[in-house]
Coordinates of C-alpha atoms in Angstrom, one line a residue:
X1 CA 72.6 -131.8 -102.8
X2 CA 71.9 -127.8 -103.2
X3 CA 70.4 -126.2 -106.6
X4 CA 72.0 -123.4 -108.0
X5 CA 70.1 -120.2 -107.3
X6 CA 68.2 -117.9 -109.5
X7 CA 69.8 -114.4 -109.7
X8 CA 66.5 -112.9 -110.9
X9 CA 62.9 -112.8 -109.2
X10 CA 59.7 -111.5 -110.1
X11 CA 57.6 -110.5 -107.0
X12 CA 54.4 -109.0 -106.7
X13 CA 53.0 -106.9 -103.9
X14 CA 49.9 -107.4 -103.3
X15 CA 48.7 -104.0 -101.4
X16 CA 44.8 -105.6 -100.9
X17 CA 41.5 -104.3 -99.0
X18 CA 40.5 -107.4 -96.9
X19 CA 37.2 -107.6 -94.8
X20 CA 37.5 -108.3 -91.4
X21 CA 35.6 -112.3 -91.0
X22 CA 35.2 -112.5 -94.6
X23 CA 37.4 -115.7 -95.2
X24 CA 36.1 -116.7 -98.5
X25 CA 36.0 -113.5 -99.7
X26 CA 39.7 -112.4 -99.0
X27 CA 40.7 -115.9 -100.8
X28 CA 38.9 -115.2 -103.7
X29 CA 40.8 -111.6 -103.8
X30 CA 43.8 -113.2 -103.3
X31 CA 43.5 -116.0 -105.9
X32 CA 42.3 -113.0 -108.5
X33 CA 45.6 -111.0 -107.5
X34 CA 47.4 -114.4 -107.7
X35 CA 46.1 -114.8 -111.3
X36 CA 46.8 -111.3 -112.4
X37 CA 50.6 -111.5 -110.8
X38 CA 50.6 -114.7 -112.9
X39 CA 49.7 -113.0 -116.3
X40 CA 53.2 -110.7 -115.3
X41 CA 55.5 -113.8 -115.0
X42 CA 55.1 -113.8 -110.8
X43 CA 57.2 -116.0 -109.1
X44 CA 56.0 -114.9 -105.7
X45 CA 52.8 -112.9 -104.3
X46 CA 53.3 -111.3 -101.1
X47 CA 49.9 -110.0 -99.2
X48 CA 49.8 -107.9 -95.9
X49 CA 49.5 -108.8 -92.5
X50 CA 46.5 -111.9 -91.6
X51 CA 45.1 -111.0 -95.0
X52 CA 43.3 -114.0 -94.9
X53 CA 41.2 -113.4 -92.2
X54 CA 41.3 -109.3 -91.6
X55 CA 43.0 -106.8 -90.2
X56 CA 42.4 -106.6 -87.3
X57 CA 40.4 -109.9 -86.4
X58 CA 40.6 -109.3 -82.7
X59 CA 38.4 -111.5 -80.5
X60 CA 37.6 -113.6 -83.8
X61 CA 41.2 -114.9 -83.3
X62 CA 40.0 -116.8 -79.9
X63 CA 36.9 -118.7 -82.1
X64 CA 37.7 -122.4 -83.1
X65 CA 35.5 -122.2 -86.0
X66 CA 37.0 -119.1 -86.8
X67 CA 40.4 -120.8 -86.5
X68 CA 39.7 -123.8 -88.7
X69 CA 37.8 -122.0 -91.5
X70 CA 41.4 -120.1 -91.5
X71 CA 43.1 -123.0 -91.9
X72 CA 40.8 -124.9 -94.2
X73 CA 41.4 -121.7 -96.6
X74 CA 45.1 -121.9 -96.6
X75 CA 45.0 -125.6 -97.3
X76 CA 43.1 -125.0 -100.3
X77 CA 44.8 -122.5 -101.6
X78 CA 48.2 -124.5 -100.7
X79 CA 46.9 -127.0 -103.3
X80 CA 45.9 -124.6 -105.7
X81 CA 49.5 -123.1 -106.4
X82 CA 50.4 -127.1 -107.6
X83 CA 49.6 -125.6 -110.9
X84 CA 52.8 -124.3 -112.0
X85 CA 51.7 -120.6 -111.0
X86 CA 53.3 -118.0 -108.4
X87 CA 53.8 -119.4 -104.9
X88 CA 51.9 -117.3 -101.7
X89 CA 53.2 -115.5 -99.1
X90 CA 50.0 -114.7 -97.3
X91 CA 49.1 -114.0 -93.8
X92 CA 46.3 -116.1 -91.5
X93 CA 45.4 -117.0 -87.4
X94 CA 47.5 -120.0 -87.1
X95 CA 47.3 -122.6 -84.4
X96 CA 50.1 -124.5 -83.2
X97 CA 49.6 -127.1 -79.5
X98 CA 46.7 -125.0 -79.0
X99 CA 47.8 -121.2 -79.5
X100 CA 46.9 -119.1 -82.0
X101 CA 49.8 -117.2 -83.6
X102 CA 49.8 -114.0 -86.0
X103 CA 51.8 -115.9 -89.0
X104 CA 52.8 -115.3 -92.6
X105 CA 52.6 -118.6 -94.7
X106 CA 54.5 -119.4 -97.7
X107 CA 52.2 -121.9 -100.1
X108 CA 54.0 -123.3 -102.6
X109 CA 53.8 -126.3 -105.1
X110 CA 50.7 -127.7 -103.8
X111 CA 51.9 -127.7 -100.6
X112 CA 52.5 -124.7 -97.1
X113 CA 56.2 -125.2 -97.4
X114 CA 56.8 -122.6 -94.6
X115 CA 55.1 -120.9 -91.6
X116 CA 56.5 -117.7 -90.1
X117 CA 55.2 -117.1 -86.6
X118 CA 55.2 -113.2 -85.3
X119 CA 57.5 -112.4 -82.7
X120 CA 57.1 -109.3 -81.2
X121 CA 53.0 -108.3 -80.6
X122 CA 52.3 -104.7 -80.0
X123 CA 50.1 -103.9 -77.1
X124 CA 49.9 -100.0 -77.3
X125 CA 47.6 -97.4 -79.2
X126 CA 45.4 -99.3 -81.6
X127 CA 46.7 -103.0 -80.8
X128 CA 45.7 -105.2 -78.4
X129 CA 47.9 -108.1 -80.2
X130 CA 48.9 -109.8 -76.9
X131 CA 45.4 -110.5 -75.6
X132 CA 44.3 -112.7 -78.5
X133 CA 48.1 -114.0 -80.0
X134 CA 50.9 -116.1 -78.8
X135 CA 54.4 -114.5 -79.6
X136 CA 56.5 -116.8 -81.7
X137 CA 60.0 -118.1 -81.6
X138 CA 63.3 -115.8 -83.4
X139 CA 62.7 -117.3 -86.6
X140 CA 64.6 -118.2 -89.9
X141 CA 64.8 -117.3 -93.3
X142 CA 63.0 -119.2 -95.9
X143 CA 64.1 -120.4 -99.1
X144 CA 62.2 -120.1 -102.5
X145 CA 63.8 -121.0 -105.0
X146 CA 67.3 -120.9 -103.3
X147 CA 67.1 -117.5 -102.2
X148 CA 66.9 -117.0 -98.4
X149 CA 64.3 -114.7 -97.6
X150 CA 63.4 -113.2 -94.1
X151 CA 59.7 -113.0 -92.7
X152 CA 59.6 -110.3 -89.9
X153 CA 56.2 -109.4 -89.5
X154 CA 55.2 -105.7 -89.4
X155 CA 56.1 -105.3 -85.4
X156 CA 59.1 -107.3 -85.8
X157 CA 61.0 -104.4 -87.4
X158 CA 59.1 -102.0 -85.7
X159 CA 60.1 -102.3 -81.8
X160 CA 63.1 -101.0 -80.7
X161 CA 62.3 -100.6 -76.7
X162 CA 61.2 -102.9 -73.6
X163 CA 61.5 -107.0 -74.2
X164 CA 61.8 -107.4 -77.3
X165 CA 63.5 -110.0 -80.0
X166 CA 66.0 -108.5 -82.9
X167 CA 64.3 -110.7 -85.3
X168 CA 65.8 -108.7 -88.1
X169 CA 69.2 -109.4 -86.5
X170 CA 68.5 -113.0 -86.2
X171 CA 67.4 -113.0 -89.8
X172 CA 70.5 -111.6 -91.4
X173 CA 73.2 -113.6 -89.3
X174 CA 70.7 -116.9 -90.4
X175 CA 71.6 -115.8 -93.9
X176 CA 68.9 -113.5 -95.2
X177 CA 69.8 -111.9 -98.7
X178 CA 65.8 -110.0 -99.0
X179 CA 63.1 -109.2 -96.4
X180 CA 59.5 -109.1 -97.0
X181 CA 57.3 -107.6 -93.8
X182 CA 54.0 -107.4 -94.1
X183 CA 52.5 -105.0 -91.9
X184 CA 48.7 -103.8 -91.0
X185 CA 50.3 -100.2 -90.1
X186 CA 47.4 -97.6 -90.1
X187 CA 47.5 -94.3 -91.4
X188 CA 48.2 -91.1 -89.6
X189 CA 49.7 -87.5 -90.6
X190 CA 53.3 -87.9 -91.9
X191 CA 53.1 -92.2 -90.9
X192 CA 54.9 -92.3 -94.6
X193 CA 58.0 -90.6 -93.2
X194 CA 58.0 -92.6 -90.0
X195 CA 57.8 -96.3 -91.9
X196 CA 60.6 -95.2 -94.2
X197 CA 63.0 -94.2 -91.5
X198 CA 62.1 -97.4 -89.5
X199 CA 63.2 -99.4 -92.3
X200 CA 66.2 -97.1 -93.4
X201 CA 67.3 -98.2 -89.8
X202 CA 66.3 -102.0 -90.4
X203 CA 68.3 -101.6 -93.9
X204 CA 71.5 -99.9 -92.5
X205 CA 71.7 -102.1 -89.6
X206 CA 71.5 -105.7 -91.9
X207 CA 72.5 -104.8 -95.0
X208 CA 69.3 -106.2 -96.7
X209 CA 67.3 -105.1 -99.1
X210 CA 63.3 -104.9 -98.0
X211 CA 60.2 -105.0 -98.9
X212 CA 57.4 -103.3 -97.3
X213 CA 53.8 -104.9 -97.8
X214 CA 50.8 -102.5 -95.9
X215 CA 47.1 -103.5 -96.1
X216 CA 44.9 -100.6 -97.4
X217 CA 41.3 -99.5 -96.4
X218 CA 39.0 -98.9 -93.6
X219 CA 38.1 -101.2 -90.7
X220 CA 36.2 -99.2 -88.3
X221 CA 38.2 -96.3 -86.5
X222 CA 41.4 -97.0 -88.6
X223 CA 42.2 -96.4 -92.3
X224 CA 45.1 -98.4 -93.7
X225 CA 47.1 -96.1 -96.2
X226 CA 48.9 -99.1 -98.3
X227 CA 51.8 -96.7 -99.7
X228 CA 53.9 -100.1 -99.8
X229 CA 57.5 -99.5 -100.7
X230 CA 61.1 -101.4 -101.0
X231 CA 64.8 -100.1 -100.4
X232 CA 67.5 -101.5 -102.0
X233 CA 70.9 -102.1 -99.4
X234 CA 72.3 -98.9 -99.8
X235 CA 69.0 -97.5 -98.8
X236 CA 67.5 -96.2 -102.4
X237 CA 63.9 -96.6 -103.1
X238 CA 63.7 -99.8 -104.7
X239 CA 59.7 -98.9 -105.7
X240 CA 56.9 -96.8 -104.5
X241 CA 53.3 -97.8 -104.5
X242 CA 50.0 -95.6 -104.3
X243 CA 48.3 -94.6 -101.2
X244 CA 45.1 -95.4 -100.2
X245 CA 44.3 -97.4 -103.7
X246 CA 44.2 -101.3 -103.9
X247 CA 47.3 -102.5 -106.4
X248 CA 48.8 -105.7 -107.5
X249 CA 52.4 -104.4 -109.1
X250 CA 54.9 -107.4 -110.3
X251 CA 58.8 -106.0 -109.3
X252 CA 61.6 -107.6 -111.1
X253 CA 64.6 -108.0 -108.8
X254 CA 67.9 -109.1 -110.0
X255 CA 71.1 -109.9 -108.1
X256 CA 73.5 -107.3 -108.8
X257 CA 77.1 -108.6 -106.9
X258 CA 76.0 -109.9 -103.2
X259 CA 72.7 -108.2 -103.1
X260 CA 69.3 -107.9 -104.6
X261 CA 67.5 -104.9 -106.6
X262 CA 64.7 -104.0 -108.0
X263 CA 64.7 -103.4 -111.3
X264 CA 62.7 -100.0 -112.6
X265 CA 60.6 -100.1 -110.3
X266 CA 57.5 -97.8 -110.1
X267 CA 58.0 -94.9 -108.1
X268 CA 54.2 -93.4 -107.6
X269 CA 54.2 -89.8 -105.7
X270 CA 51.8 -90.4 -102.5
X271 CA 49.6 -87.9 -101.2
X272 CA 51.2 -86.3 -98.1
X273 CA 49.6 -83.3 -95.4
X274 CA 46.2 -82.2 -95.9
X275 CA 46.0 -84.5 -99.3
X276 CA 46.5 -87.4 -97.5
X277 CA 44.2 -86.6 -94.5
X278 CA 41.0 -86.0 -97.1
X279 CA 42.0 -89.3 -98.7
X280 CA 42.0 -91.2 -95.6
X281 CA 38.5 -89.7 -94.2
X282 CA 36.9 -90.8 -97.6
X283 CA 38.4 -94.2 -97.5
X284 CA 37.5 -94.6 -94.2
X285 CA 33.7 -93.3 -94.7
X286 CA 33.1 -95.7 -98.2
X287 CA 34.5 -98.7 -96.5
X288 CA 32.4 -98.7 -93.6
X289 CA 29.5 -98.0 -95.1
X290 CA 30.4 -100.9 -98.1
X291 CA 31.5 -103.3 -95.6
X292 CA 28.7 -103.0 -93.3
X293 CA 26.7 -103.8 -96.1
X294 CA 24.5 -100.0 -95.8
X295 CA 22.8 -98.8 -99.5
X296 CA 23.8 -95.3 -98.6
X297 CA 23.9 -92.2 -96.2
X298 CA 21.6 -89.6 -94.6
X299 CA 22.5 -86.6 -93.3
X300 CA 21.6 -82.9 -92.0
X301 CA 22.6 -80.5 -94.1
X302 CA 22.7 -77.2 -92.2
X303 CA 24.5 -74.7 -94.6
X304 CA 27.7 -75.0 -92.4
X305 CA 31.4 -76.0 -92.9
X306 CA 31.0 -79.1 -91.2
X307 CA 28.1 -80.3 -92.7
X308 CA 29.1 -78.7 -96.5
X309 CA 32.6 -81.3 -95.9
X310 CA 31.1 -84.2 -94.7
X311 CA 28.7 -84.3 -97.9
X312 CA 31.1 -83.6 -100.3
X313 CA 33.5 -86.5 -98.4
X314 CA 30.2 -88.7 -98.7
X315 CA 29.8 -88.0 -102.3
X316 CA 33.4 -88.4 -103.0
X317 CA 33.6 -91.9 -101.0
X318 CA 30.0 -93.1 -102.4
X319 CA 28.5 -91.3 -105.2
X320 CA 25.7 -89.0 -105.6
X321 CA 23.1 -91.7 -105.5
X322 CA 23.8 -92.9 -102.5
X323 CA 23.9 -89.5 -100.1
X324 CA 20.0 -88.0 -98.9
X325 CA 20.8 -85.1 -97.0
X326 CA 17.6 -83.1 -95.0
X327 CA 17.4 -79.7 -94.3
X328 CA 16.1 -79.2 -90.9
X329 CA 15.5 -75.7 -90.1
X330 CA 13.8 -73.8 -87.5
X331 CA 13.1 -69.8 -86.6
X332 CA 16.5 -69.5 -86.0
X333 CA 18.0 -70.4 -89.0
X334 CA 18.6 -68.2 -91.4
X335 CA 17.6 -67.6 -95.4
X336 CA 21.6 -67.5 -95.5
X337 CA 22.2 -71.3 -94.2
X338 CA 19.4 -72.6 -96.2
X339 CA 19.6 -71.1 -99.6
X340 CA 23.9 -72.2 -98.7
X341 CA 22.6 -75.9 -98.3
X342 CA 20.5 -76.0 -101.3
X343 CA 23.8 -74.9 -103.5
X344 CA 26.1 -77.5 -101.8
X345 CA 23.7 -80.1 -102.4
X346 CA 22.9 -79.1 -106.5
X347 CA 26.7 -78.6 -106.9
X348 CA 27.5 -82.5 -105.5
X349 CA 24.2 -83.6 -107.4
X350 CA 22.7 -85.6 -103.8
X351 CA 18.9 -85.6 -102.9
X352 CA 17.9 -82.3 -100.9
X353 CA 14.9 -82.7 -98.5
X354 CA 13.7 -80.1 -96.2
X355 CA 11.7 -81.2 -93.0
X356 CA 10.8 -78.3 -90.9
X357 CA 11.3 -78.8 -86.8
X358 CA 9.1 -76.7 -85.6
X359 CA 6.3 -78.6 -84.8
X360 CA 8.4 -81.2 -82.9
X361 CA 10.4 -78.4 -81.0
X362 CA 6.7 -77.0 -79.9
X363 CA 5.5 -80.7 -79.3
X364 CA 8.7 -81.4 -76.6
X365 CA 8.1 -77.6 -75.1
X366 CA 4.5 -78.3 -74.4
X367 CA 4.9 -81.7 -73.0
X368 CA 7.7 -80.4 -70.7
X369 CA 6.2 -76.7 -69.7
X370 CA 4.7 -78.2 -66.5
X371 CA 8.0 -79.3 -65.5
X372 CA 10.1 -76.5 -66.5
X373 CA 7.4 -73.6 -65.2
X374 CA 9.5 -71.0 -63.1
X375 CA 12.5 -71.7 -64.9
X376 CA 14.1 -69.5 -67.6
X377 CA 15.1 -70.5 -71.3
X378 CA 18.6 -71.9 -71.6
X379 CA 20.8 -74.4 -73.1
X380 CA 18.0 -77.2 -72.2
X381 CA 15.6 -75.4 -74.8
X382 CA 18.7 -75.3 -77.4
X383 CA 19.5 -78.9 -77.0
X384 CA 15.9 -79.7 -77.9
X385 CA 16.5 -78.4 -81.7
X386 CA 19.5 -80.7 -81.9
X387 CA 17.5 -83.8 -80.5
X388 CA 14.5 -83.6 -82.8
X389 CA 17.0 -82.9 -85.6
X390 CA 18.7 -86.2 -84.1
X391 CA 15.1 -88.3 -83.8
X392 CA 14.4 -86.8 -87.6
X393 CA 17.4 -88.5 -89.1
X394 CA 17.3 -91.7 -87.2
X395 CA 13.5 -92.4 -88.5
X396 CA 14.9 -91.8 -92.3
X397 CA 17.8 -94.1 -91.3
X398 CA 15.3 -97.2 -89.8
X399 CA 12.7 -96.6 -92.7
X400 CA 15.1 -96.6 -96.2
X401 CA 18.1 -98.6 -94.2
X402 CA 20.9 -95.5 -94.4
X403 CA 23.1 -95.0 -92.2
X404 CA 23.4 -91.6 -90.3
X405 CA 26.3 -89.4 -91.1
X406 CA 27.6 -87.8 -88.2
X407 CA 29.1 -83.8 -88.7
X408 CA 30.6 -82.8 -85.4
X409 CA 34.8 -81.7 -85.9
X410 CA 37.3 -82.6 -83.2
X411 CA 37.3 -79.3 -81.5
X412 CA 33.7 -78.9 -80.4
X413 CA 33.6 -82.7 -79.3
X414 CA 36.6 -82.4 -77.7
X415 CA 35.2 -79.2 -75.3
X416 CA 31.7 -80.5 -75.6
X417 CA 30.4 -78.2 -77.6
X418 CA 27.6 -80.6 -78.9
X419 CA 24.6 -82.6 -78.5
X420 CA 24.1 -86.2 -76.9
X421 CA 21.4 -88.0 -79.3
X422 CA 21.2 -84.5 -81.0
X423 CA 24.2 -83.4 -83.6
X424 CA 26.2 -86.5 -82.2
X425 CA 23.7 -88.9 -83.4
X426 CA 25.3 -91.4 -86.1
X427 CA 26.9 -94.4 -87.6
X428 CA 30.1 -92.6 -88.3
X429 CA 32.0 -89.3 -88.3
X430 CA 34.4 -89.0 -91.2
X431 CA 35.6 -85.3 -89.9
X432 CA 35.9 -86.8 -86.3
X433 CA 39.2 -86.5 -86.4
X434 CA 39.4 -82.8 -87.8
X435 CA 39.8 -80.0 -86.1
X436 CA 37.7 -76.8 -87.1
X437 CA 40.7 -75.1 -88.4
X438 CA 41.6 -78.4 -90.7
X439 CA 38.0 -78.9 -92.3
X440 CA 38.2 -75.2 -93.4
X441 CA 41.7 -75.8 -94.8
X442 CA 40.3 -79.5 -96.4
X443 CA 37.1 -77.5 -97.9
X444 CA 39.4 -75.2 -99.5
X445 CA 41.6 -78.1 -100.6
X446 CA 38.7 -79.8 -102.1
X447 CA 37.5 -76.9 -103.9
X448 CA 40.6 -76.6 -105.6
X449 CA 41.5 -80.2 -105.9
X450 CA 39.6 -83.7 -106.5
X451 CA 41.0 -87.2 -105.8
X452 CA 41.6 -89.4 -108.3
X453 CA 39.3 -92.0 -107.4
X454 CA 36.8 -89.6 -105.9
X455 CA 32.7 -89.9 -107.0
X456 CA 32.0 -86.6 -106.8
X457 CA 32.2 -83.4 -109.1
X458 CA 35.2 -82.0 -109.8
X459 CA 36.1 -78.1 -109.0
X460 CA 34.2 -75.6 -106.7
X461 CA 31.8 -77.7 -104.5
X462 CA 31.9 -75.7 -101.1
X463 CA 30.0 -71.8 -101.6
X464 CA 32.4 -69.2 -100.4
X465 CA 29.5 -67.8 -98.6
X466 CA 30.2 -71.1 -96.3
X467 CA 33.7 -70.8 -96.1
X468 CA 33.9 -66.6 -94.9
X469 CA 30.9 -66.7 -92.7
X470 CA 31.5 -66.8 -89.0
X471 CA 30.2 -70.5 -87.5
X472 CA 27.0 -70.9 -85.9
X473 CA 25.0 -73.7 -84.7
X474 CA 22.0 -70.9 -85.2
X475 CA 19.6 -72.9 -81.7
X476 CA 19.5 -69.1 -80.4
X477 CA 19.2 -65.4 -82.0
X478 CA 22.6 -64.1 -83.2
X479 CA 24.0 -66.8 -82.5
X480 CA 27.9 -67.1 -82.8
X481 CA 30.3 -70.6 -81.9
X482 CA 32.4 -67.9 -80.6
X483 CA 29.8 -66.7 -77.7
X484 CA 31.0 -69.2 -75.8
X485 CA 34.1 -70.8 -77.2
X486 CA 37.7 -69.0 -78.6
X487 CA 38.4 -68.4 -81.9
X488 CA 39.2 -71.8 -83.5
X489 CA 42.6 -70.8 -84.1
X490 CA 43.1 -70.3 -80.3
X491 CA 41.2 -73.5 -79.5
X492 CA 42.9 -75.6 -81.5
X493 CA 46.7 -74.4 -80.6
X494 CA 45.5 -75.6 -77.3
X495 CA 43.6 -78.5 -78.0
X496 CA 47.0 -80.0 -80.4
X497 CA 49.4 -82.3 -78.7
X498 CA 52.5 -80.5 -77.6
X499 CA 55.4 -81.5 -79.8
X500 CA 57.4 -83.5 -77.3
X501 CA 60.4 -80.8 -77.6
X502 CA 58.2 -78.8 -75.6
X503 CA 57.0 -81.5 -73.3
X504 CA 60.4 -82.1 -72.6
X505 CA 61.4 -78.6 -72.1
X506 CA 58.9 -78.7 -69.4
X507 CA 60.1 -81.5 -67.6
X508 CA 57.8 -84.4 -68.8
X509 CA 57.8 -87.2 -71.0
X510 CA 60.7 -89.6 -71.8
X511 CA 63.9 -87.1 -71.2
X512 CA 66.1 -86.8 -69.0
X513 CA 65.8 -82.3 -68.1
X514 CA 66.9 -80.3 -65.9
X515 CA 67.6 -76.4 -65.3
X516 CA 65.3 -73.3 -66.2
X517 CA 65.1 -70.5 -68.8
X518 CA 68.6 -70.1 -70.0
X519 CA 70.3 -72.7 -68.4
X520 CA 71.9 -75.1 -70.3
X521 CA 70.1 -78.5 -70.5
X522 CA 71.1 -81.8 -71.6
X523 CA 68.6 -84.2 -73.3
X524 CA 69.5 -87.9 -73.4
X525 CA 66.5 -89.6 -75.7
X526 CA 66.2 -93.5 -75.8
X527 CA 68.6 -95.0 -77.8
X528 CA 71.3 -92.2 -78.2
X529 CA 74.6 -92.9 -77.4
X530 CA 75.4 -89.3 -76.6
X531 CA 73.6 -86.3 -75.5
X532 CA 72.1 -83.7 -77.5
X533 CA 73.1 -80.1 -75.9
X534 CA 70.1 -77.3 -75.9
X535 CA 69.4 -74.4 -74.4
X536 CA 66.1 -73.0 -73.8
X537 CA 65.0 -69.7 -73.9
X538 CA 61.7 -67.2 -74.3
X539 CA 61.7 -67.9 -77.8
X540 CA 62.2 -71.4 -78.1
X541 CA 64.6 -74.4 -77.9
X542 CA 68.1 -73.9 -79.2
X543 CA 69.7 -77.0 -80.6
X544 CA 73.8 -76.8 -80.0
X545 CA 75.4 -79.5 -80.8
X546 CA 74.1 -83.4 -81.8
X547 CA 75.9 -86.6 -82.1
X548 CA 74.7 -89.9 -82.5
X549 CA 71.8 -89.3 -84.3
X550 CA 69.3 -92.4 -84.9
X551 CA 66.7 -91.1 -87.4
X552 CA 64.3 -94.2 -86.7
X553 CA 64.2 -93.2 -83.2
X554 CA 63.8 -89.3 -82.7
X555 CA 61.4 -88.8 -85.8
X556 CA 58.8 -90.5 -84.7
X557 CA 58.8 -90.2 -81.0
X558 CA 61.7 -88.1 -79.6
X559 CA 63.2 -84.9 -80.4
X560 CA 59.6 -83.8 -82.5
X561 CA 59.7 -79.7 -82.8
X562 CA 62.4 -77.9 -81.3
X563 CA 62.1 -74.2 -82.8
X564 CA 65.9 -73.2 -84.1
X565 CA 68.4 -75.8 -85.5
X566 CA 72.2 -74.7 -85.3
X567 CA 73.6 -74.8 -89.3
X568 CA 77.1 -73.9 -89.0
X569 CA 77.7 -70.5 -87.6
X570 CA 74.0 -69.2 -88.4
X571 CA 70.7 -70.1 -86.0
X572 CA 68.2 -71.0 -88.9
X573 CA 64.4 -70.6 -87.2
X574 CA 61.7 -73.1 -88.0
X575 CA 58.2 -72.2 -87.7
X576 CA 55.7 -74.6 -86.4
X577 CA 54.9 -74.9 -90.0
X578 CA 57.4 -77.2 -90.6
X579 CA 56.2 -79.9 -89.1
X580 CA 57.2 -82.6 -86.4
X581 CA 60.3 -83.9 -88.8
X582 CA 62.0 -80.1 -89.1
X583 CA 64.2 -81.1 -86.9
X584 CA 65.7 -84.5 -88.1
X585 CA 65.4 -83.3 -91.4
X586 CA 67.6 -80.2 -90.4
X587 CA 70.2 -82.5 -89.0
X588 CA 70.2 -84.4 -91.9
X589 CA 70.7 -82.4 -94.1
X590 CA 73.6 -81.0 -91.7
X591 CA 75.1 -83.9 -91.9
X592 CA 75.4 -84.8 -87.8
X593 CA 75.0 -88.3 -88.6
X594 CA 78.1 -90.0 -87.6
X595 CA 79.7 -91.9 -90.3
X596 CA 80.8 -95.5 -91.3
X597 CA 84.2 -96.6 -90.1
X598 CA 86.0 -98.4 -92.9
X599 CA 84.9 -102.2 -92.8
X600 CA 82.1 -101.6 -90.4
X601 CA 79.2 -103.6 -90.8
X602 CA 77.0 -100.5 -89.5
X603 CA 77.0 -96.8 -89.2
X604 CA 78.4 -96.3 -85.2
X605 CA 75.1 -94.7 -84.5
X606 CA 73.4 -97.6 -85.2
X607 CA 75.1 -99.9 -82.8
X608 CA 72.5 -102.1 -81.0
X609 CA 73.3 -104.9 -78.2
X610 CA 73.4 -107.6 -79.8
X611 CA 71.7 -110.6 -79.0
X612 CA 72.8 -114.6 -79.1
X613 CA 71.0 -116.6 -81.8
X614 CA 70.9 -119.3 -79.0
X615 CA 68.1 -118.2 -76.7
X616 CA 66.8 -120.7 -74.1
X617 CA 68.4 -123.6 -75.1
X618 CA 66.7 -122.9 -78.6
X619 CA 68.2 -123.0 -82.1
X620 CA 66.8 -121.7 -84.9
X621 CA 65.5 -124.1 -87.7
X622 CA 67.7 -123.9 -90.9
X623 CA 67.7 -127.5 -91.3
X624 CA 65.8 -127.0 -94.6
X625 CA 68.3 -124.0 -95.6
X626 CA 71.0 -124.8 -98.1
X627 CA 74.2 -123.7 -98.1
X628 CA 74.4 -119.8 -99.0
X629 CA 75.7 -119.6 -102.2
X630 CA 78.0 -117.1 -101.3
X631 CA 80.0 -118.6 -98.8
X632 CA 78.0 -116.7 -95.7
X633 CA 78.1 -118.7 -92.5
X634 CA 74.9 -119.9 -90.1
X635 CA 75.3 -119.6 -86.7

């Protein structure tokens, strides 16, 4: 006999920072989150993807002992839910018939009440899940207090190309009333907008509200920014949690008519642009040091912009008492550099020592003199200086257990303007993904702004002299970087990836493009039902018409940064500074999206190939679900 479903649910979103491999520690963190949610009156606590093992667990998943430890921890947590407190939704590796799966488990009333397996496994970019996990079968929703909740896992809402299963459509047609999606989605610039466009598309297609639960924290080269959020069925924002911080927030959901809505959910502004980049660099360094058990860090403070920003990031991440800076001067080091380095250390309050390298460099040159006889001095002798500094820093690391922080930026590394076993020494580089111009930008930003969770001092911390003087490695007399490199503004413009629209105009990428300058071109991106008509010229790309626009596809993969957008009878110019989402935003403002027809289930521009619920003779596991309270049929 079916019980009447509840009309209210208190769902706690546990946006937390797990440690890969620390099953016991992650389970304890889940217990503390559950206790906090219980005090707030939560019915259910939702954790991110693979929270119990930490994400990404990579080859640990293939170890039988690790699999057994995860299963034992899940069973223990399940038994603890028999105390009448909140149920848990938690991710873990799960083995069935000898195959490991990426699973999301519901633990309720003392038992593992449901297990849902990730269907679409990402195998691109930083993801390598197909190597360690088996794909699950298309799932049905789970029943919780009479409410049908769909549990697609991360990529199950992202994948829209190739051989994929439309998990959201399957769940919707199986009667799901609410979607809770655990994620391990790493940070990149503008990623929050990419995610929201994806979720908007899924909510538009399904007509079901969605809760997006993302992990926060650093894991090696990845940084997860959190910023969990939820959308109502009408695509309005139900709640938005903070980015780059752990939070456990209980949200009150209420059935209004036939749809669920979040009642007075928090809307926390998230960092964007350069501020988000700074927070990501800071969090990545903090977690790499702490999760690997280092007591602190040591780095060479040269008086230049790169080491000044790296020192500031380290101080903000770890606190001044865990940062040791060493100035390593030689005969080409100017008094100005020594003074600037000392000023940075003084303002930040970090330990600062001088360790001249002249004796080390001269000793190496003397040892090599017989071999180098008859050859002029060149970059070899310059590299000896850098390698002497690297050796001294590694010795300090070995002696005191500190991790060496590397301070090279992406512009220099990408063109080889760095010394192997010299300034490339170190365990972690917090600015490795920042171009030189971005390093200057973030330094100026930090002088006028301090992140909420930064441990360093506020105010101006990097002297103006460092920001205004010409960059130089000071490996020879009167040297500047521009002796061998173009200005960094030019170099960075060359090194940065071309917008996809520019690539398309060159005849590459996922577009079908024909014609030369001044000729009309037909662009047919993936998943567009009609063409986007553009005309190319020396000024850029003119958008003439856009129809059947699909934001979830265009924003992050296709028309990324056209130069001109048509608005009524006028042409409005978009600058490069408008960013890669300028065209999609302009299209949305102009209203090019095809409207929904009366009685349509979804907007015309979002029609997709429908997949039957029966696949290869399999039926969805719906036997345990009660009849839908509002008469919706399950096929």
